[in-house]
Amino acid sequence: MEAKHLTMGCCYLSRRLNQLSSHDPLWKRHCKKYWLISDEEKIRRNQSWKAIFVSTYSDLGRYIQYYATLKKAWDDLEKYLGQRCPRMIGSLKESVQEEDLDAVEAQIGCKLPDDYRCSFRIHNGQKLVVPGLMGSMALSNHYRSEDLLDIDTAAGGFQQRLGLKQCLPLTFCIHTGLSQYMALESVEGRNKYEIFYQCPDQMARNPSAIDMFITGTSYLEWFTSYVNKVVTGGYPIIRDQIFRYVHDKECVATTGDITVSVSTSFLPELSSVHPPHYFFTYRIRIEMSKDALPEKACQLDSRYWRITNAKGDVEEVQGPGVVGEFPIISPGRVYEYTSCTTFSTTSGYMEGYYTFHCLYYKEKFFNVTIPRFHMVCPTFKVSTARMETNHNEYAVDEDEDSTDTDEYEDRRRVMDIPAPSGRCPHHT
C-alpha cells in the first residue's frame, strides 16, 4: 500500500512539474531576461514564450551569459546613432552564423572568446568606411577613424609574427593603419583576451619589441564601456562622427559671463613608451551666457599657459590669440578649438587664462580662467623583447617636454571638422 501511494505521489509530482514547465509566463520572464525578446517580437513570431526560448537557446545557448548585455549595447548604440549619425548605422553588417565563426577559428588556429563571438552573432562589424564606429580624431594634418572589423577582415589580419604573436585586430583605420588588437593567447607578456594598441619600441634593435597601450581586459568590457560613453554623451558627436574626447565635469571655470570647459584625449598612434613621448589633444569651449548684456561682447587677445609634468617641472607659455585667431565672444555665442601637446612623462596638467578686451570699452582688459585639466596616458606594458635585452643598449632621454602648444593649434568649429591626413608635428 505504501509503495502504491508513493508511486501515485511521484506521478502527481511529475505531472505537476510538467505543467509548471509548460506555464508560458515563466518562459516569458526568461525570454526577456536572457534574449531581450519584446512582446511585439513574440506576436510577430506567433509562438509561445517557451517555444521562443527553446529555439533561441538552441542557436545562442552558449552565449547566454553575454547575449543580453551585448544585445542591449548594440540596440542602445543603434538607437542613439540612428538619430545623430545615420550614415554610420548604414555601414553595419548583418550577423554571422556559428559555422562562419567556427571556420575562422579553423583558419587562424585559435579559439575566439565567447563574448567576441556573441557580438558577431548580432552584428558582423562594419564596412571599411569613414566615419568608423569606434571613434575619430582630427588635427590639422592628422586624422584617425577606426572601423570595427568584420570577422573575415579581422581573420585576414591575424598576426603570428614576433611581437604580435596570436593577436587578432578588432579595429582598423584606413588613414593611419592603426588597429586595436586582442590577444588570443597569453604570450609575449600579454594576458589572454587583453585588448591594446601596439606601440613599436623605437629605441630597440629588435623589431619584435612592441610595447602596448591597454584599452580593455575583455571584449565585453571593451565594447560595452565604449558604447556607454557614446550613448550617455561622454563622447561628443561632431559632424556625424564620434570623437573620443573625455570631459571631466569638474573641468569647467566661469569668469563673469564667460565659461571655459576642456575635454582631452590621448593619441596612441603619435605616442611612444621608448622614447617616452606621450601625445595629447584637448578641445576647448568658450561660451558667453545668453543672458549677458550686449555691451559685454569682447575679443580674445592672448593666452597664458602653465604646464606641469608628472615630475613637477613647470613651463610657462604666453602668446597672441589662439590657433592664429582672435575670436569675438558675444552673448549666447560659442567658440571652440582643438590643440595638442606632448609630455615626456605619462601624465601632466595645464591651466591658465585668456586675456580679453571689451568691444564697447576698448581700454578695458580682463582675464578669463582656463580650468586645470589633467592628461594621463592609459596603462601600458613594456615589450618582453626589451626586458630580455641588455638594458645598456638603450639610452632614454626624459627631458624633452612640451613648449608653446598653440604653435600647433588648429581651430575646429563644432560643425566644420575636415579630415586631414598625415602626422601631427612633434613639438620642440
GROMACS .gro file of C-alpha atoms in nm:
model
  428
    1MET     CA    1   0.000   0.000   0.000
    2GLU     CA    2   0.282   0.241   0.088
    3ALA     CA    3   0.454   0.166  -0.244
    4LYS     CA    4   0.130   0.237  -0.431
    5HIS     CA    5   0.086   0.570  -0.253
    6LEU     CA    6   0.450   0.660  -0.325
    7THR     CA    7   0.404   0.580  -0.694
    8MET     CA    8   0.089   0.788  -0.713
    9GLY     CA    9   0.268   1.077  -0.538
   10CYS     CA   10   0.556   1.062  -0.782
   11CYS     CA   11   0.319   1.059  -1.077
   12TYR     CA   12   0.133   1.360  -0.941
   13LEU     CA   13   0.458   1.544  -0.877
   14SER     CA   14   0.585   1.463  -1.226
   15ARG     CA   15   0.259   1.577  -1.381
   16ARG     CA   16   0.268   1.899  -1.177
   17LEU     CA   17   0.628   1.973  -1.273
   18ASN     CA   18   0.539   1.914  -1.637
   19GLN     CA   19   0.250   2.162  -1.605
   20LEU     CA   20   0.478   2.419  -1.444
   21SER     CA   21   0.747   2.375  -1.711
   22SER     CA   22   0.486   2.449  -1.977
   23HIS     CA   23   0.349   2.754  -1.796
   24ASP     CA   24   0.415   3.027  -2.054
   25PRO     CA   25   0.450   3.325  -1.815
   26LEU     CA   26   0.755   3.157  -1.660
   27TRP     CA   27   0.922   3.137  -2.002
   28LYS     CA   28   0.829   3.496  -2.077
   29ARG     CA   29   1.050   3.614  -1.791
   30HIS     CA   30   1.346   3.411  -1.920
   31CYS     CA   31   1.293   3.527  -2.277
   32LYS     CA   32   1.303   3.889  -2.168
   33LYS     CA   33   1.596   3.841  -1.930
   34TYR     CA   34   1.830   3.636  -2.148
   35TRP     CA   35   1.724   3.715  -2.507
   36LEU     CA   36   1.558   4.059  -2.471
   37ILE     CA   37   1.251   3.935  -2.662
   38SER     CA   38   0.978   4.202  -2.661
   39ASP     CA   39   0.603   4.144  -2.664
   40GLU     CA   40   0.596   4.280  -3.019
   41GLU     CA   41   0.859   4.027  -3.127
   42LYS     CA   42   0.659   3.747  -2.966
   43ILE     CA   43   0.349   3.848  -3.161
   44ARG     CA   44   0.548   3.866  -3.484
   45ARG     CA   45   0.687   3.515  -3.431
   46ASN     CA   46   0.344   3.377  -3.340
   47GLN     CA   47   0.496   3.126  -3.097
   48SER     CA   48   0.465   3.056  -2.727
   49TRP     CA   49   0.724   3.202  -2.492
   50LYS     CA   50   0.852   2.851  -2.424
   51ALA     CA   51   0.895   2.777  -2.794
   52ILE     CA   52   1.079   3.105  -2.844
   53PHE     CA   53   1.313   3.037  -2.551
   54VAL     CA   54   1.389   2.683  -2.664
   55SER     CA   55   1.454   2.779  -3.028
   56THR     CA   56   1.670   3.076  -2.931
   57TYR     CA   57   1.865   2.869  -2.680
   58SER     CA   58   1.933   2.602  -2.941
   59ASP     CA   59   2.100   2.870  -3.154
   60LEU     CA   60   2.258   3.104  -2.898
   61GLY     CA   61   2.269   2.898  -2.579
   62ARG     CA   62   2.648   2.907  -2.546
   63TYR     CA   63   2.625   3.287  -2.516
   64ILE     CA   64   2.353   3.303  -2.251
   65GLN     CA   65   2.579   3.487  -2.004
   66TYR     CA   66   2.677   3.753  -2.262
   67TYR     CA   67   2.392   3.790  -2.508
   68ALA     CA   68   2.159   4.024  -2.316
   69THR     CA   69   2.441   4.264  -2.224
   70LEU     CA   70   2.580   4.280  -2.576
   71LYS     CA   71   2.238   4.294  -2.745
   72LYS     CA   72   2.138   4.587  -2.524
   73ALA     CA   73   2.465   4.764  -2.603
   74TRP     CA   74   2.410   4.721  -2.977
   75ASP     CA   75   2.044   4.827  -2.951
   76ASP     CA   76   2.134   5.137  -2.748
   77LEU     CA   77   2.410   5.227  -2.993
   78GLU     CA   78   2.186   5.188  -3.297
   79LYS     CA   79   1.910   5.393  -3.142
   80TYR     CA   80   2.146   5.672  -3.035
   81LEU     CA   81   2.343   5.690  -3.359
   82GLY     CA   82   2.034   5.641  -3.575
   83GLN     CA   83   1.921   5.988  -3.468
   84ARG     CA   84   2.265   6.150  -3.494
   85CYS     CA   85   2.483   5.950  -3.737
   86PRO     CA   86   2.251   5.757  -3.970
   87ARG     CA   87   2.530   5.712  -4.225
   88MET     CA   88   2.737   5.524  -3.967
   89ILE     CA   89   2.448   5.291  -3.882
   90GLY     CA   90   2.412   5.217  -4.253
   91SER     CA   91   2.767   5.075  -4.255
   92LEU     CA   92   2.687   4.798  -4.004
   93LYS     CA   93   2.685   4.442  -4.137
   94GLU     CA   94   2.432   4.170  -4.067
   95SER     CA   95   2.513   3.895  -3.816
   96VAL     CA   96   2.712   3.583  -3.900
   97GLN     CA   97   2.629   3.222  -3.815
   98GLU     CA   98   2.803   2.970  -3.593
   99GLU     CA   99   2.960   2.791  -3.889
  100ASP     CA  100   3.120   3.118  -4.004
  101LEU     CA  101   3.283   3.169  -3.666
  102ASP     CA  102   3.392   2.805  -3.650
  103ALA     CA  103   3.552   2.843  -3.993
  104VAL     CA  104   3.751   3.144  -3.875
  105GLU     CA  105   3.876   2.951  -3.572
  106ALA     CA  106   3.991   2.673  -3.803
  107GLN     CA  107   4.159   2.927  -4.033
  108ILE     CA  108   4.362   3.103  -3.762
  109GLY     CA  109   4.417   2.800  -3.538
  110CYS     CA  110   4.291   2.976  -3.224
  111LYS     CA  111   3.966   2.979  -3.030
  112LEU     CA  112   3.770   3.302  -3.027
  113PRO     CA  113   3.630   3.415  -2.690
  114ASP     CA  114   3.255   3.364  -2.650
  115ASP     CA  115   3.181   3.732  -2.582
  116TYR     CA  116   3.351   3.824  -2.912
  117ARG     CA  117   3.163   3.551  -3.099
  118CYS     CA  118   2.837   3.661  -2.940
  119SER     CA  119   2.880   4.018  -3.063
  120PHE     CA  120   2.921   3.893  -3.419
  121ARG     CA  121   2.601   3.693  -3.389
  122ILE     CA  122   2.436   4.036  -3.352
  123HIS     CA  123   2.639   4.246  -3.597
  124ASN     CA  124   2.934   4.145  -3.813
  125GLY     CA  125   3.126   4.466  -3.757
  126GLN     CA  126   3.104   4.731  -4.026
  127LYS     CA  127   3.221   4.808  -4.378
  128LEU     CA  128   3.558   4.978  -4.419
  129VAL     CA  129   3.422   5.330  -4.441
  130VAL     CA  130   3.459   5.673  -4.285
  131PRO     CA  131   3.345   5.751  -4.024
  132GLY     CA  132   3.442   5.448  -3.819
  133LEU     CA  133   3.216   5.317  -3.546
  134MET     CA  134   3.494   5.308  -3.286
  135GLY     CA  135   3.572   5.678  -3.286
  136SER     CA  136   3.760   5.951  -3.471
  137MET     CA  137   4.019   6.218  -3.403
  138ALA     CA  138   4.121   6.515  -3.620
  139LEU     CA  139   4.407   6.762  -3.600
  140SER     CA  140   4.549   6.998  -3.862
  141ASN     CA  141   4.742   6.729  -4.051
  142HIS     CA  142   4.636   6.410  -3.879
  143TYR     CA  143   4.313   6.213  -3.898
  144ARG     CA  144   4.207   5.884  -3.741
  145SER     CA  145   3.878   5.699  -3.771
  146GLU     CA  146   3.856   5.337  -3.652
  147ASP     CA  147   3.624   5.084  -3.812
  148LEU     CA  148   3.502   4.779  -3.620
  149LEU     CA  149   3.628   4.497  -3.842
  150ASP     CA  150   3.403   4.223  -3.974
  151ILE     CA  151   3.510   3.870  -3.887
  152ASP     CA  152   3.668   3.783  -4.223
  153THR     CA  153   3.874   4.103  -4.239
  154ALA     CA  154   3.985   4.051  -3.880
  155ALA     CA  155   4.089   3.692  -3.958
  156GLY     CA  156   4.287   3.818  -4.257
  157GLY     CA  157   4.485   4.044  -4.025
  158PHE     CA  158   4.554   3.774  -3.764
  159GLN     CA  159   4.918   3.802  -3.654
  160GLN     CA  160   5.172   3.525  -3.599
  161ARG     CA  161   5.486   3.742  -3.620
  162LEU     CA  162   5.703   3.800  -3.317
  163GLY     CA  163   5.583   4.090  -3.107
  164LEU     CA  164   5.218   4.038  -3.203
  165LYS     CA  165   5.201   3.662  -3.192
  166GLN     CA  166   4.842   3.525  -3.187
  167CYS     CA  167   4.682   3.869  -3.190
  168LEU     CA  168   4.360   3.947  -3.376
  169PRO     CA  169   4.281   4.302  -3.497
  170LEU     CA  170   3.947   4.436  -3.376
  171THR     CA  171   3.961   4.779  -3.539
  172PHE     CA  172   4.138   4.943  -3.831
  173CYS     CA  173   4.195   5.300  -3.951
  174ILE     CA  174   4.237   5.327  -4.327
  175HIS     CA  175   4.423   5.660  -4.287
  176THR     CA  176   4.688   5.561  -4.032
  177GLY     CA  177   4.689   5.180  -4.041
  178LEU     CA  178   4.624   5.186  -3.666
  179SER     CA  179   4.449   4.886  -3.507
  180GLN     CA  180   4.342   4.772  -3.166
  181TYR     CA  181   4.437   4.407  -3.116
  182MET     CA  182   4.303   4.130  -2.893
  183ALA     CA  183   4.546   3.871  -2.760
  184LEU     CA  184   4.400   3.525  -2.816
  185GLU     CA  185   4.666   3.357  -2.602
  186SER     CA  186   4.879   3.454  -2.303
  187VAL     CA  187   5.209   3.503  -2.484
  188GLU     CA  188   5.477   3.775  -2.504
  189GLY     CA  189   5.369   3.924  -2.172
  190ARG     CA  190   5.004   3.974  -2.266
  191ASN     CA  191   4.703   3.843  -2.078
  192LYS     CA  192   4.460   3.628  -2.272
  193TYR     CA  193   4.187   3.838  -2.438
  194GLU     CA  194   4.357   4.164  -2.341
  195ILE     CA  195   4.296   4.447  -2.591
  196PHE     CA  196   4.561   4.703  -2.680
  197TYR     CA  197   4.717   4.945  -2.926
  198GLN     CA  198   5.058   4.834  -3.047
  199CYS     CA  199   5.343   5.078  -2.988
  200PRO     CA  200   5.676   4.982  -3.152
  201ASP     CA  201   5.980   5.036  -2.932
  202GLN     CA  202   6.168   5.296  -3.138
  203MET     CA  203   6.487   5.251  -2.937
  204ALA     CA  204   6.515   4.874  -2.967
  205ARG     CA  205   6.731   4.689  -3.214
  206ASN     CA  206   6.481   4.405  -3.208
  207PRO     CA  207   6.184   4.472  -3.442
  208SER     CA  208   5.969   4.239  -3.231
  209ALA     CA  209   5.996   4.480  -2.936
  210ILE     CA  210   5.641   4.616  -2.930
  211ASP     CA  211   5.503   4.798  -2.627
  212MET     CA  212   5.126   4.807  -2.566
  213PHE     CA  213   4.876   5.069  -2.454
  214ILE     CA  214   4.600   4.865  -2.284
  215THR     CA  215   4.239   4.954  -2.376
  216GLY     CA  216   4.042   4.659  -2.237
  217THR     CA  217   4.065   4.337  -2.038
  218SER     CA  218   3.798   4.152  -2.240
  219TYR     CA  219   3.585   4.217  -2.546
  220LEU     CA  220   3.270   4.252  -2.336
  221GLU     CA  221   3.425   4.515  -2.109
  222TRP     CA  222   3.594   4.695  -2.401
  223PHE     CA  223   3.286   4.719  -2.622
  224THR     CA  224   3.020   4.792  -2.359
  225SER     CA  225   3.227   5.060  -2.184
  226TYR     CA  226   3.282   5.233  -2.517
  227VAL     CA  227   2.911   5.217  -2.604
  228ASN     CA  228   2.819   5.354  -2.263
  229LYS     CA  229   3.042   5.658  -2.315
  230VAL     CA  230   2.885   5.719  -2.655
  231VAL     CA  231   2.518   5.685  -2.562
  232THR     CA  232   2.549   5.885  -2.239
  233GLY     CA  233   2.707   6.176  -2.427
  234GLY     CA  234   3.051   6.113  -2.280
  235TYR     CA  235   3.199   6.133  -2.629
  236PRO     CA  236   3.084   6.428  -2.844
  237ILE     CA  237   2.940   6.373  -3.190
  238ILE     CA  238   3.077   6.625  -3.437
  239ARG     CA  239   2.968   6.626  -3.800
  240ASP     CA  240   2.838   6.268  -3.789
  241GLN     CA  241   3.149   6.133  -3.616
  242ILE     CA  242   3.219   6.009  -3.265
  243PHE     CA  243   3.516   6.195  -3.118
  244ARG     CA  244   3.683   6.025  -2.825
  245TYR     CA  245   3.731   6.333  -2.610
  246VAL     CA  246   3.684   6.277  -2.238
  247HIS     CA  247   3.526   6.561  -2.044
  248ASP     CA  248   3.568   6.589  -1.668
  249LYS     CA  249   3.258   6.763  -1.531
  250GLU     CA  250   3.482   6.936  -1.277
  251CYS     CA  251   3.691   7.083  -1.557
  252VAL     CA  252   3.482   7.397  -1.602
  253ALA     CA  253   3.558   7.755  -1.496
  254THR     CA  254   3.332   8.059  -1.513
  255THR     CA  255   3.462   8.414  -1.504
  256GLY     CA  256   3.181   8.668  -1.511
  257ASP     CA  257   2.962   8.576  -1.808
  258ILE     CA  258   3.221   8.355  -1.980
  259THR     CA  259   3.254   7.981  -1.920
  260VAL     CA  260   3.554   7.775  -2.033
  261SER     CA  261   3.542   7.394  -2.040
  262VAL     CA  262   3.801   7.143  -2.160
  263SER     CA  263   3.794   6.784  -2.294
  264THR     CA  264   4.106   6.577  -2.357
  265SER     CA  265   4.217   6.269  -2.549
  266PHE     CA  266   4.530   6.055  -2.569
  267LEU     CA  267   4.662   5.968  -2.917
  268PRO     CA  268   4.844   5.632  -2.907
  269GLU     CA  269   4.943   5.647  -3.273
  270LEU     CA  270   5.153   5.960  -3.209
  271SER     CA  271   5.294   5.839  -2.876
  272SER     CA  272   5.569   5.604  -2.768
  273VAL     CA  273   5.693   5.448  -2.446
  274HIS     CA  274   6.050   5.421  -2.572
  275PRO     CA  275   6.147   5.700  -2.606
  276PRO     CA  276   5.893   5.848  -2.361
  277HIS     CA  277   5.670   6.070  -2.575
  278TYR     CA  278   5.302   6.097  -2.483
  279PHE     CA  279   5.078   6.291  -2.719
  280PHE     CA  280   4.751   6.451  -2.607
  281THR     CA  281   4.494   6.666  -2.775
  282TYR     CA  282   4.249   6.894  -2.599
  283ARG     CA  283   3.930   7.064  -2.710
  284ILE     CA  284   3.836   7.397  -2.551
  285ARG     CA  285   3.490   7.552  -2.547
  286ILE     CA  286   3.449   7.922  -2.469
  287GLU     CA  287   3.092   8.038  -2.420
  288MET     CA  288   2.928   8.362  -2.314
  289SER     CA  289   2.596   8.339  -2.130
  290LYS     CA  290   2.296   8.421  -2.346
  291ASP     CA  291   2.172   8.637  -2.058
  292ALA     CA  292   2.477   8.863  -2.068
  293LEU     CA  293   2.426   9.226  -2.164
  294PRO     CA  294   2.519   9.320  -2.524
  295GLU     CA  295   2.790   9.555  -2.400
  296LYS     CA  296   2.970   9.251  -2.250
  297ALA     CA  297   3.082   9.146  -2.601
  298CYS     CA  298   3.461   9.105  -2.607
  299GLN     CA  299   3.756   8.981  -2.810
  300LEU     CA  300   4.030   8.740  -2.710
  301ASP     CA  301   4.376   8.899  -2.726
  302SER     CA  302   4.620   8.648  -2.577
  303ARG     CA  303   4.667   8.325  -2.385
  304TYR     CA  304   4.878   8.221  -2.089
  305TRP     CA  305   4.960   7.858  -2.006
  306ARG     CA  306   5.118   7.698  -1.704
  307ILE     CA  307   5.219   7.342  -1.797
  308THR     CA  308   5.328   7.089  -1.532
  309ASN     CA  309   5.453   6.735  -1.597
  310ALA     CA  310   5.445   6.437  -1.361
  311LYS     CA  311   5.790   6.524  -1.225
  312GLY     CA  312   5.668   6.868  -1.118
  313ASP     CA  313   5.861   7.053  -1.389
  314VAL     CA  314   5.676   7.373  -1.482
  315GLU     CA  315   5.677   7.561  -1.808
  316GLU     CA  316   5.503   7.892  -1.871
  317VAL     CA  317   5.390   7.997  -2.217
  318GLN     CA  318   5.236   8.318  -2.346
  319GLY     CA  319   5.127   8.417  -2.694
  320PRO     CA  320   4.880   8.617  -2.902
  321GLY     CA  321   4.534   8.479  -2.977
  322VAL     CA  322   4.456   8.108  -3.013
  323VAL     CA  323   4.521   7.898  -3.325
  324GLY     CA  324   4.610   8.215  -3.508
  325GLU     CA  325   4.274   8.376  -3.438
  326PHE     CA  326   4.131   8.643  -3.210
  327PRO     CA  327   3.771   8.531  -3.164
  328ILE     CA  328   3.491   8.767  -3.067
  329ILE     CA  329   3.260   8.639  -2.794
  330SER     CA  330   2.912   8.788  -2.756
  331PRO     CA  331   2.601   8.684  -2.557
  332GLY     CA  332   2.497   8.329  -2.647
  333ARG     CA  333   2.795   8.269  -2.875
  334VAL     CA  334   3.023   7.965  -2.850
  335TYR     CA  335   3.378   7.936  -2.981
  336GLU     CA  336   3.559   7.601  -2.985
  337TYR     CA  337   3.904   7.497  -3.097
  338THR     CA  338   4.135   7.198  -3.080
  339SER     CA  339   4.502   7.190  -2.989
  340CYS     CA  340   4.765   6.940  -2.878
  341THR     CA  341   5.064   6.897  -2.653
  342THR     CA  342   5.321   6.633  -2.560
  343PHE     CA  343   5.481   6.521  -2.235
  344SER     CA  344   5.791   6.311  -2.166
  345THR     CA  345   5.608   6.180  -1.858
  346THR     CA  346   5.297   5.963  -1.858
  347SER     CA  347   5.083   6.243  -1.722
  348GLY     CA  348   5.068   6.617  -1.674
  349TYR     CA  349   4.828   6.905  -1.647
  350MET     CA  350   4.769   7.251  -1.790
  351GLU     CA  351   4.594   7.560  -1.663
  352GLY     CA  352   4.600   7.929  -1.743
  353TYR     CA  353   4.391   8.220  -1.864
  354TYR     CA  354   4.285   8.417  -2.169
  355THR     CA  355   4.309   8.794  -2.182
  356PHE     CA  356   4.012   8.973  -2.342
  357HIS     CA  357   3.927   9.336  -2.416
  358CYS     CA  358   3.574   9.477  -2.424
  359LEU     CA  359   3.443   9.584  -2.763
  360TYR     CA  360   3.240   9.871  -2.618
  361TYR     CA  361   3.514   9.982  -2.378
  362LYS     CA  362   3.832   9.910  -2.571
  363GLU     CA  363   4.059  10.017  -2.287
  364LYS     CA  364   3.907   9.762  -2.051
  365PHE     CA  365   4.103   9.432  -2.031
  366PHE     CA  366   4.027   9.128  -1.816
  367ASN     CA  367   4.142   8.768  -1.769
  368VAL     CA  368   3.924   8.457  -1.805
  369THR     CA  369   4.035   8.145  -1.619
  370ILE     CA  370   4.114   7.823  -1.804
  371PRO     CA  371   4.045   7.540  -1.557
  372ARG     CA  372   4.319   7.293  -1.473
  373PHE     CA  373   4.287   6.983  -1.688
  374HIS     CA  374   4.480   6.661  -1.644
  375MET     CA  375   4.610   6.432  -1.917
  376VAL     CA  376   4.702   6.073  -1.834
  377CYS     CA  377   4.812   5.804  -2.077
  378PRO     CA  378   4.642   5.464  -2.046
  379THR     CA  379   4.806   5.169  -1.875
  380PHE     CA  380   5.086   5.026  -2.086
  381LYS     CA  381   5.302   4.716  -2.092
  382VAL     CA  382   5.667   4.706  -2.195
  383SER     CA  383   5.763   4.450  -2.457
  384THR     CA  384   5.911   4.128  -2.323
  385ALA     CA  385   6.170   4.156  -2.602
  386ARG     CA  386   6.302   4.471  -2.431
  387MET     CA  387   6.308   4.308  -2.090
  388GLU     CA  388   6.506   4.017  -2.233
  389THR     CA  389   6.762   4.252  -2.390
  390ASN     CA  390   7.059   4.411  -2.224
  391HIS     CA  391   6.929   4.742  -2.091
  392ASN     CA  392   7.263   4.906  -2.163
  393GLU     CA  393   7.169   4.908  -2.531
  394TYR     CA  394   6.916   5.183  -2.466
  395ALA     CA  395   6.950   5.545  -2.374
  396VAL     CA  396   6.638   5.721  -2.255
  397ASP     CA  397   6.611   6.099  -2.257
  398GLU     CA  398   6.320   6.216  -2.045
  399ASP     CA  399   6.397   6.587  -2.059
  400GLU     CA  400   6.202   6.666  -2.376
  401ASP     CA  401   5.866   6.821  -2.298
  402SER     CA  402   5.602   7.045  -2.444
  403THR     CA  403   5.661   7.408  -2.539
  404ASP     CA  404   5.411   7.654  -2.685
  405THR     CA  405   5.128   7.419  -2.771
  406ASP     CA  406   4.943   7.688  -2.961
  407GLU     CA  407   5.215   7.682  -3.224
  408TYR     CA  408   5.027   7.376  -3.348
  409GLU     CA  409   4.672   7.460  -3.254
  410ASP     CA  410   4.404   7.422  -3.514
  411ARG     CA  411   4.062   7.579  -3.481
  412ARG     CA  412   3.767   7.344  -3.522
  413ARG     CA  413   3.412   7.469  -3.535
  414VAL     CA  414   3.170   7.211  -3.400
  415MET     CA  415   3.006   7.167  -3.740
  416ASP     CA  416   3.314   7.205  -3.959
  417ILE     CA  417   3.586   6.947  -3.896
  418PRO     CA  418   3.773   6.832  -4.208
  419ALA     CA  419   3.952   6.502  -4.241
  420PRO     CA  420   4.321   6.582  -4.295
  421SER     CA  421   4.585   6.314  -4.333
  422GLY     CA  422   4.942   6.272  -4.219
  423ARG     CA  423   5.107   6.306  -3.878
  424CYS     CA  424   5.094   6.583  -3.625
  425PRO     CA  425   5.427   6.765  -3.592
  426HIS     CA  426   5.631   6.677  -3.286
  427HIS     CA  427   5.676   6.970  -3.053
  428THR     CA  428   6.020   7.113  -2.981
   0.00000   0.00000   0.00000
